[in-house]
mmCIF file of C-alpha atoms and ligand atoms in Angstrom:
data_model
loop_
_atom_site.group_PDB
_atom_site.id
_atom_site.type_symbol
_atom_site.label_atom_id
_atom_site.label_comp_id
_atom_site.label_asym_id
_atom_site.label_seq_id
_atom_site.Cartn_x
_atom_site.Cartn_y
_atom_site.Cartn_z
ATOM 1 C CA MET A 29 124.947 27.747 -210.727
ATOM 2 C CA SER A 30 123.410 26.969 -207.392
ATOM 3 C CA GLU A 31 125.007 23.960 -205.807
ATOM 4 C CA LYS A 32 122.596 21.090 -205.377
ATOM 5 C CA HIS A 33 122.768 19.666 -201.890
ATOM 6 C CA ASP A 34 120.572 18.627 -199.053
ATOM 7 C CA HIS A 35 119.431 21.797 -197.409
ATOM 8 C CA GLU A 36 119.024 21.293 -193.691
ATOM 9 C CA GLU A 37 116.923 23.987 -192.065
ATOM 10 C CA GLU A 38 116.867 25.169 -188.484
ATOM 11 C CA PRO A 39 113.400 26.229 -187.271
ATOM 12 C CA THR A 40 112.880 29.964 -186.955
ATOM 13 C CA THR A 41 113.450 31.111 -183.370
ATOM 14 C CA PRO A 42 112.831 34.510 -181.771
ATOM 15 C CA GLY A 43 115.522 36.995 -182.610
ATOM 16 C CA ASP A 44 116.956 34.752 -185.340
ATOM 17 C CA ARG A 45 115.932 35.873 -188.759
ATOM 18 C CA LEU A 46 118.830 34.328 -190.695
ATOM 19 C CA ASN A 47 116.519 31.783 -192.332
ATOM 20 C CA LEU A 48 114.346 34.661 -193.437
ATOM 21 C CA ARG A 49 116.986 36.352 -195.559
ATOM 22 C CA ALA A 50 117.323 35.697 -199.271
ATOM 23 C CA ASP A 51 120.041 33.184 -200.124
ATOM 24 C CA CYS A 52 120.258 33.598 -203.910
ATOM 25 C CA GLU A 53 123.051 31.003 -204.128
ATOM 26 C CA ASN A 54 120.529 28.349 -203.167
ATOM 27 C CA CYS A 55 117.567 29.638 -205.151
ATOM 28 C CA PHE A 56 116.638 28.952 -208.761
ATOM 29 C CA ALA A 57 116.082 32.677 -209.402
ATOM 30 C CA LEU A 58 112.377 32.288 -208.679
ATOM 31 C CA CYS A 59 111.830 36.045 -208.321
ATOM 32 C CA CYS A 60 113.176 36.483 -211.880
ATOM 33 C CA VAL A 61 110.659 34.015 -213.319
ATOM 34 C CA ALA A 62 107.552 33.535 -211.166
ATOM 35 C CA PRO A 63 106.085 37.091 -211.043
ATOM 36 C CA ALA A 64 104.733 39.111 -213.970
ATOM 37 C CA PHE A 65 106.393 42.481 -214.669
ATOM 38 C CA SER A 66 104.723 45.551 -216.196
ATOM 39 C CA VAL A 67 106.658 48.428 -217.706
ATOM 40 C CA SER A 68 106.890 51.070 -214.965
ATOM 41 C CA ALA A 69 109.413 53.045 -212.932
ATOM 42 C CA ASP A 70 110.422 49.689 -211.423
ATOM 43 C CA PHE A 71 110.695 47.492 -214.542
ATOM 44 C CA ALA A 72 111.873 48.291 -218.051
ATOM 45 C CA ILE A 73 109.974 45.378 -219.644
ATOM 46 C CA ASN A 74 106.669 43.522 -219.677
ATOM 47 C CA LYS A 75 106.914 39.870 -218.746
ATOM 48 C CA ASP A 76 104.285 37.196 -218.048
ATOM 49 C CA ALA A 77 104.234 35.214 -214.802
ATOM 50 C CA GLY A 78 106.285 32.037 -215.183
ATOM 51 C CA GLN A 79 108.393 33.477 -218.006
ATOM 52 C CA ALA A 80 112.118 33.945 -217.333
ATOM 53 C CA CYS A 81 113.443 37.503 -217.455
ATOM 54 C CA PRO A 82 115.620 37.906 -220.587
ATOM 55 C CA HIS A 83 118.516 39.033 -218.358
ATOM 56 C CA LEU A 84 118.559 35.744 -216.444
ATOM 57 C CA GLN A 85 121.666 33.697 -217.232
ATOM 58 C CA PRO A 86 121.765 29.869 -217.556
ATOM 59 C CA ASN A 87 123.496 29.731 -214.141
ATOM 60 C CA PHE A 88 120.499 31.469 -212.478
ATOM 61 C CA ARG A 89 122.460 34.717 -212.064
ATOM 62 C CA CYS A 90 121.396 38.151 -213.277
ATOM 63 C CA GLY A 91 123.300 39.395 -216.323
ATOM 64 C CA ILE A 92 122.908 43.054 -215.294
ATOM 65 C CA HIS A 93 123.252 42.687 -211.529
ATOM 66 C CA THR A 94 125.598 45.677 -211.120
ATOM 67 C CA ARG A 95 123.542 47.957 -213.391
ATOM 68 C CA LEU A 96 119.962 47.215 -212.341
ATOM 69 C CA ARG A 97 118.987 50.789 -211.432
ATOM 70 C CA GLN A 98 120.646 52.284 -214.517
ATOM 71 C CA GLN A 99 118.899 49.751 -216.779
ATOM 72 C CA GLY A 100 115.429 50.463 -215.376
ATOM 73 C CA PHE A 101 115.109 47.471 -213.032
ATOM 74 C CA ARG A 102 114.902 49.291 -209.695
ATOM 75 C CA GLY A 103 112.128 46.862 -208.679
ATOM 76 C CA CYS A 104 114.680 44.046 -208.552
ATOM 77 C CA THR A 105 116.854 45.994 -206.093
ATOM 78 C CA VAL A 106 114.047 46.407 -203.566
ATOM 79 C CA TYR A 107 112.549 42.933 -203.747
ATOM 80 C CA ASP A 108 112.758 40.681 -200.694
ATOM 81 C CA CYS A 109 111.647 37.025 -200.695
ATOM 82 C CA PHE A 110 112.301 36.642 -196.921
ATOM 83 C CA GLY A 111 114.159 33.412 -197.660
ATOM 84 C CA ALA A 112 111.233 31.804 -199.497
ATOM 85 C CA GLY A 113 113.342 31.310 -202.645
ATOM 86 C CA GLN A 114 115.804 28.885 -201.102
ATOM 87 C CA LYS A 115 113.093 27.045 -199.167
ATOM 88 C CA VAL A 116 111.004 26.442 -202.303
ATOM 89 C CA SER A 117 114.095 25.504 -204.342
ATOM 90 C CA GLN A 118 115.956 23.289 -201.893
ATOM 91 C CA VAL A 119 113.404 22.076 -199.351
ATOM 92 C CA ILE A 120 109.987 21.922 -201.015
ATOM 93 C CA PHE A 121 111.275 20.870 -204.452
ATOM 94 C CA GLY A 122 114.347 19.015 -203.160
ATOM 95 C CA GLY A 123 116.972 20.908 -205.182
ATOM 96 C CA GLN A 124 115.472 20.085 -208.599
ATOM 97 C CA ASP A 125 115.425 23.225 -210.690
ATOM 98 C CA TRP A 126 112.735 24.217 -213.176
ATOM 99 C CA ARG A 127 115.036 23.748 -216.169
ATOM 100 C CA GLN A 128 115.898 20.164 -215.169
ATOM 101 C CA ALA A 129 112.333 19.363 -214.197
ATOM 102 C CA PRO A 130 109.995 21.376 -216.459
ATOM 103 C CA GLN A 131 107.090 19.134 -215.421
ATOM 104 C CA THR A 132 107.098 20.719 -211.934
ATOM 105 C CA ALA A 133 108.056 24.246 -213.029
ATOM 106 C CA LYS A 134 104.511 25.643 -213.083
ATOM 107 C CA GLN A 135 103.791 24.261 -209.628
ATOM 108 C CA MET A 136 107.070 25.691 -208.318
ATOM 109 C CA PHE A 137 106.249 29.168 -209.649
ATOM 110 C CA GLU A 138 102.766 29.040 -208.102
ATOM 111 C CA VAL A 139 104.032 27.819 -204.729
ATOM 112 C CA PHE A 140 106.729 30.517 -204.505
ATOM 113 C CA PRO A 141 104.448 33.560 -203.828
ATOM 114 C CA ILE A 142 102.504 31.539 -201.226
ATOM 115 C CA VAL A 143 105.671 30.621 -199.332
ATOM 116 C CA ARG A 144 106.945 34.181 -199.683
ATOM 117 C CA ASN A 145 103.728 35.381 -198.055
ATOM 118 C CA LEU A 146 104.200 32.930 -195.176
ATOM 119 C CA HIS A 147 107.871 33.852 -194.765
ATOM 120 C CA GLU A 148 106.939 37.525 -194.566
ATOM 121 C CA LEU A 149 104.606 36.637 -191.678
ATOM 122 C CA LEU A 150 107.429 34.643 -190.056
ATOM 123 C CA TRP A 151 109.610 37.749 -190.232
ATOM 124 C CA TYR A 152 107.030 39.922 -188.437
ATOM 125 C CA LEU A 153 106.136 37.258 -185.856
ATOM 126 C CA THR A 154 109.806 36.689 -185.074
ATOM 127 C CA GLU A 155 110.264 40.411 -184.549
ATOM 128 C CA ALA A 156 107.118 40.614 -182.380
ATOM 129 C CA LEU A 157 108.606 37.965 -180.074
ATOM 130 C CA THR A 158 111.593 40.226 -179.419
ATOM 131 C CA LEU A 159 109.424 43.170 -178.304
ATOM 132 C CA GLN A 160 109.284 43.259 -174.514
ATOM 133 C CA PRO A 161 106.005 45.254 -174.235
ATOM 134 C CA ALA A 162 104.255 42.388 -176.077
ATOM 135 C CA HIS A 163 105.337 39.754 -173.526
ATOM 136 C CA GLN A 164 101.747 39.111 -172.398
ATOM 137 C CA ILE A 165 100.893 37.686 -175.832
ATOM 138 C CA TYR A 166 104.171 35.786 -176.407
ATOM 139 C CA ASP A 167 102.369 32.409 -176.131
ATOM 140 C CA GLU A 168 99.933 33.343 -178.901
ATOM 141 C CA LEU A 169 102.731 34.755 -181.035
ATOM 142 C CA SER A 170 104.815 31.600 -180.540
ATOM 143 C CA LEU A 171 101.904 29.380 -181.569
ATOM 144 C CA ALA A 172 101.303 31.500 -184.678
ATOM 145 C CA LEU A 173 105.005 31.303 -185.512
ATOM 146 C CA GLN A 174 105.056 27.509 -185.157
ATOM 147 C CA GLU A 175 101.899 27.094 -187.217
ATOM 148 C CA THR A 176 103.185 29.387 -189.971
ATOM 149 C CA GLU A 177 106.510 27.529 -190.047
ATOM 150 C CA ARG A 178 104.639 24.202 -190.211
ATOM 151 C CA LEU A 179 102.580 25.426 -193.170
ATOM 152 C CA THR A 180 105.746 26.237 -195.142
ATOM 153 C CA HIS A 181 106.679 22.543 -194.896
ATOM 154 C CA SER A 182 103.300 21.175 -195.930
ATOM 155 C CA GLY A 183 104.215 20.259 -199.516
ATOM 156 C CA PRO A 184 103.280 21.782 -202.882
ATOM 157 C CA ALA A 185 99.726 20.407 -203.172
ATOM 158 C CA ALA A 186 98.745 21.477 -199.647
ATOM 159 C CA LEU A 187 100.340 24.892 -200.123
ATOM 160 C CA LEU A 188 98.336 25.474 -203.303
ATOM 161 C CA GLU A 189 95.144 24.631 -201.364
ATOM 162 C CA LEU A 190 96.003 26.898 -198.441
ATOM 163 C CA ASP A 191 93.789 29.905 -197.687
ATOM 164 C CA VAL A 192 96.711 32.289 -197.194
ATOM 165 C CA THR A 193 94.428 35.303 -196.810
ATOM 166 C CA ALA A 194 92.632 33.727 -193.833
ATOM 167 C CA HIS A 195 95.936 32.746 -192.195
ATOM 168 C CA ARG A 196 97.304 36.221 -192.809
ATOM 169 C CA GLN A 197 94.262 37.821 -191.181
ATOM 170 C CA GLY A 198 94.754 35.750 -188.029
ATOM 171 C CA VAL A 199 98.428 36.699 -187.806
ATOM 172 C CA ASN A 200 97.666 40.326 -188.586
ATOM 173 C CA ALA A 201 95.246 40.513 -185.632
ATOM 174 C CA LEU A 202 98.138 39.442 -183.372
ATOM 175 C CA LEU A 203 100.513 41.939 -184.973
ATOM 176 C CA LEU A 204 97.960 44.695 -184.376
ATOM 177 C CA ARG A 205 97.791 43.796 -180.682
ATOM 178 C CA THR A 206 101.597 43.778 -180.581
ATOM 179 C CA SER A 207 101.623 47.220 -182.158
ATOM 180 C CA GLU A 208 99.166 48.602 -179.607
ATOM 181 C CA LEU A 209 101.192 47.222 -176.698
ATOM 182 C CA VAL A 210 104.455 48.678 -178.029
ATOM 183 C CA ARG A 211 103.019 52.073 -178.921
ATOM 184 C CA ALA A 212 101.292 52.321 -175.515
ATOM 185 C CA GLU A 213 104.810 52.804 -174.102
ATOM 186 C CA VAL A 214 104.887 56.272 -175.658
ATOM 187 C CA GLN A 215 103.158 58.530 -173.154
ATOM 188 C CA HIS A 216 102.119 61.519 -175.266
ATOM 189 C CA LYS A 217 99.234 61.574 -177.788
ATOM 190 C CA LYS A 218 100.154 59.436 -180.747
ATOM 191 C CA LYS A 219 99.213 60.115 -184.336
ATOM 192 C CA ASN A 220 96.948 57.668 -186.140
ATOM 193 C CA LEU A 221 98.045 57.895 -189.768
ATOM 194 C CA ARG A 222 97.081 54.385 -190.811
ATOM 195 C CA GLY A 223 96.811 54.264 -194.608
ATOM 196 C CA ALA A 224 97.193 58.066 -194.775
ATOM 197 C CA ASP A 225 98.064 59.792 -198.037
ATOM 198 C CA LEU A 226 101.331 61.495 -197.089
ATOM 199 C CA ILE A 227 102.795 61.539 -200.586
ATOM 200 C CA GLY A 228 105.361 64.333 -200.737
ATOM 201 C CA ALA A 229 104.448 65.438 -197.178
ATOM 202 C CA LYS A 230 106.783 67.867 -195.442
ATOM 203 C CA LEU A 231 107.495 66.103 -192.163
ATOM 204 C CA LYS A 232 111.045 67.254 -191.546
ATOM 205 C CA GLY A 233 111.864 67.053 -187.824
ATOM 206 C CA SER A 234 108.363 65.758 -186.928
ATOM 207 C CA ASP A 235 107.699 63.937 -183.703
ATOM 208 C CA LEU A 236 106.107 60.708 -184.938
ATOM 209 C CA ARG A 237 107.018 58.593 -181.928
ATOM 210 C CA GLY A 238 104.509 55.776 -181.467
ATOM 211 C CA ALA A 239 102.547 56.805 -184.576
ATOM 212 C CA ASN A 240 100.436 54.295 -186.425
ATOM 213 C CA LEU A 241 101.768 54.527 -189.981
ATOM 214 C CA ARG A 242 100.522 51.125 -191.144
ATOM 215 C CA GLY A 243 100.199 51.162 -194.898
ATOM 216 C CA ALA A 244 100.732 54.941 -195.076
ATOM 217 C CA TYR A 245 101.769 56.399 -198.419
ATOM 218 C CA LEU A 246 104.996 58.254 -197.707
ATOM 219 C CA ILE A 247 106.226 58.298 -201.306
ATOM 220 C CA GLY A 248 108.679 61.172 -201.717
ATOM 221 C CA ALA A 249 107.912 62.466 -198.189
ATOM 222 C CA ASP A 250 110.488 64.630 -196.434
ATOM 223 C CA LEU A 251 111.179 62.824 -193.151
ATOM 224 C CA ARG A 252 114.619 64.287 -192.553
ATOM 225 C CA ASP A 253 115.533 64.273 -188.842
ATOM 226 C CA ALA A 254 112.032 63.038 -187.924
ATOM 227 C CA ASP A 255 111.610 60.851 -184.842
ATOM 228 C CA LEU A 256 109.815 57.588 -185.646
ATOM 229 C CA ARG A 257 110.808 55.588 -182.610
ATOM 230 C CA MET A 258 108.174 52.987 -181.686
ATOM 231 C CA ALA A 259 106.125 53.880 -184.756
ATOM 232 C CA ASP A 260 104.376 50.989 -186.511
ATOM 233 C CA LEU A 261 105.670 51.049 -190.088
ATOM 234 C CA ILE A 262 104.228 47.816 -191.447
ATOM 235 C CA GLY A 263 103.505 48.165 -195.147
ATOM 236 C CA ALA A 264 104.334 51.908 -195.241
ATOM 237 C CA ASP A 265 105.414 52.964 -198.710
ATOM 238 C CA PHE A 266 108.732 54.810 -198.416
ATOM 239 C CA ARG A 267 109.579 54.939 -202.125
ATOM 240 C CA GLY A 268 111.771 57.979 -202.680
ATOM 241 C CA ALA A 269 111.149 59.218 -199.115
ATOM 242 C CA ASP A 270 113.972 61.257 -197.609
ATOM 243 C CA LEU A 271 115.177 59.526 -194.449
ATOM 244 C CA ARG A 272 118.400 61.466 -193.955
ATOM 245 C CA GLY A 273 119.016 61.767 -190.225
ATOM 246 C CA THR A 274 115.685 60.076 -189.395
ATOM 247 C CA ASN A 275 115.514 58.137 -186.137
ATOM 248 C CA LEU A 276 113.962 54.730 -186.855
ATOM 249 C CA THR A 277 115.422 52.899 -183.843
ATOM 250 C CA GLU A 278 112.720 50.970 -181.957
ATOM 251 C CA SER A 279 110.288 51.478 -184.823
ATOM 252 C CA ILE A 280 108.418 48.244 -185.441
ATOM 253 C CA PHE A 281 107.739 46.096 -188.502
ATOM 254 C CA LEU A 282 110.104 48.020 -190.751
ATOM 255 C CA ILE A 283 111.740 45.802 -193.387
ATOM 256 C CA GLN A 284 114.861 46.145 -195.503
ATOM 257 C CA SER A 285 113.011 46.560 -198.803
ATOM 258 C CA GLN A 286 111.259 49.680 -197.419
ATOM 259 C CA LEU A 287 114.682 51.198 -196.720
ATOM 260 C CA ASP A 288 116.058 50.062 -200.082
ATOM 261 C CA ALA A 289 113.302 52.057 -201.802
ATOM 262 C CA ALA A 290 114.046 55.222 -199.790
ATOM 263 C CA LYS A 291 116.871 57.746 -199.593
ATOM 264 C CA GLY A 292 118.968 58.083 -196.451
ATOM 265 C CA ASN A 293 122.475 58.519 -195.141
ATOM 266 C CA THR A 294 124.838 57.319 -192.453
ATOM 267 C CA LYS A 295 123.005 59.553 -189.956
ATOM 268 C CA THR A 296 119.775 57.580 -190.437
ATOM 269 C CA LYS A 297 119.354 55.497 -187.297
ATOM 270 C CA LEU A 298 118.039 51.984 -187.920
ATOM 271 C CA PRO A 299 116.675 49.177 -185.779
ATOM 272 C CA PRO A 300 118.635 45.912 -185.849
ATOM 273 C CA PRO A 301 118.969 43.802 -187.980
ATOM 274 C CA LEU A 302 118.388 46.330 -190.794
ATOM 275 C CA THR A 303 121.341 47.912 -192.594
ATOM 276 C CA HIS A 304 122.062 51.048 -194.601
ATOM 277 C CA PRO A 305 121.513 50.261 -198.330
ATOM 278 C CA THR A 306 124.641 50.639 -200.460
ATOM 279 C CA HIS A 307 123.027 53.346 -202.603
ATOM 280 C CA TRP A 308 122.877 55.561 -199.486
ATOM 281 C CA HIS A 309 126.660 55.583 -199.235
ATOM 282 C CA GLY A 310 128.158 58.969 -199.947
ATOM 283 C CA ILE A 311 124.838 60.845 -199.436
ATOM 284 C CA GLU A 312 125.213 63.831 -197.115
HETATM 285 S S1 LIG B 27 116.876 42.083 -214.246
HETATM 286 FE FE1 LIG B 27 118.169 40.550 -213.235
HETATM 287 S S2 LIG B 27 117.428 40.511 -211.087
HETATM 288 FE FE2 LIG B 27 115.842 41.531 -212.317
HETATM 289 S S3 LIG B 27 114.419 39.905 -212.901
HETATM 290 FE FE3 LIG B 27 115.899 40.108 -214.586
HETATM 291 S S4 LIG B 27 117.483 38.596 -214.106
HETATM 292 FE FE4 LIG B 27 116.316 38.898 -212.233
#
């Protein structure tokens, strides 16, 4: 069971994304309860929002943790709360879990996706502040980071009132400017594939340096040995994409869950702080 203790938090600073990583030890398994599941390739069961998954144990641990993919719960292996789980559990709700305090459970489950949304923005803003070509907008990025961090501490009632979509749009405008500044560093003509349908596309060895791949559908695409340096990959769907030997160093706005949903190997080059998923091990 998660230990109950005062959870002191350091503010998010550029280059430091430790607070934005899931700490399941200090979370009341909110991702196993708050969202609804529908039977699909990602989930073996239907479940309503706010209903605990039947595999969740009394100690807030998963009963099938080592067999998630085999048991049809691939969606759980690629989920990332960006550290929202521990903040909602320990900071916003003061370490009182939803079993002990059923009167606040509904509020906790509704607050969780809002804080997750804000933490995702914190992740991207923190990355943007490490990108040298974006230095001319560092002040605006820093202000957006501080404001987003402040919102995550504004309490359950205020969070439920928050217009997250409007805040997200403001941050997204800054991330777009960051993207343009970074991709301008690539001298040759860059591909604009924003939102493109590239499902199953044969892109082996392609030069996609500086490409705009925001929200592109790359499900099952063959990207072996492709060069995606300085490409904007925010929201790109890499489910089942083949990233063996792909160069993703200096790509921007790539997150771990995108890699977790793809296939790659030790030759796949990644930007820090991302890591090779364990299910890539042993793939040639
Ligand atoms: S299968 Fe395990 S990780 Fe997935 S929702 Fe259920 S308890 Fe959580």
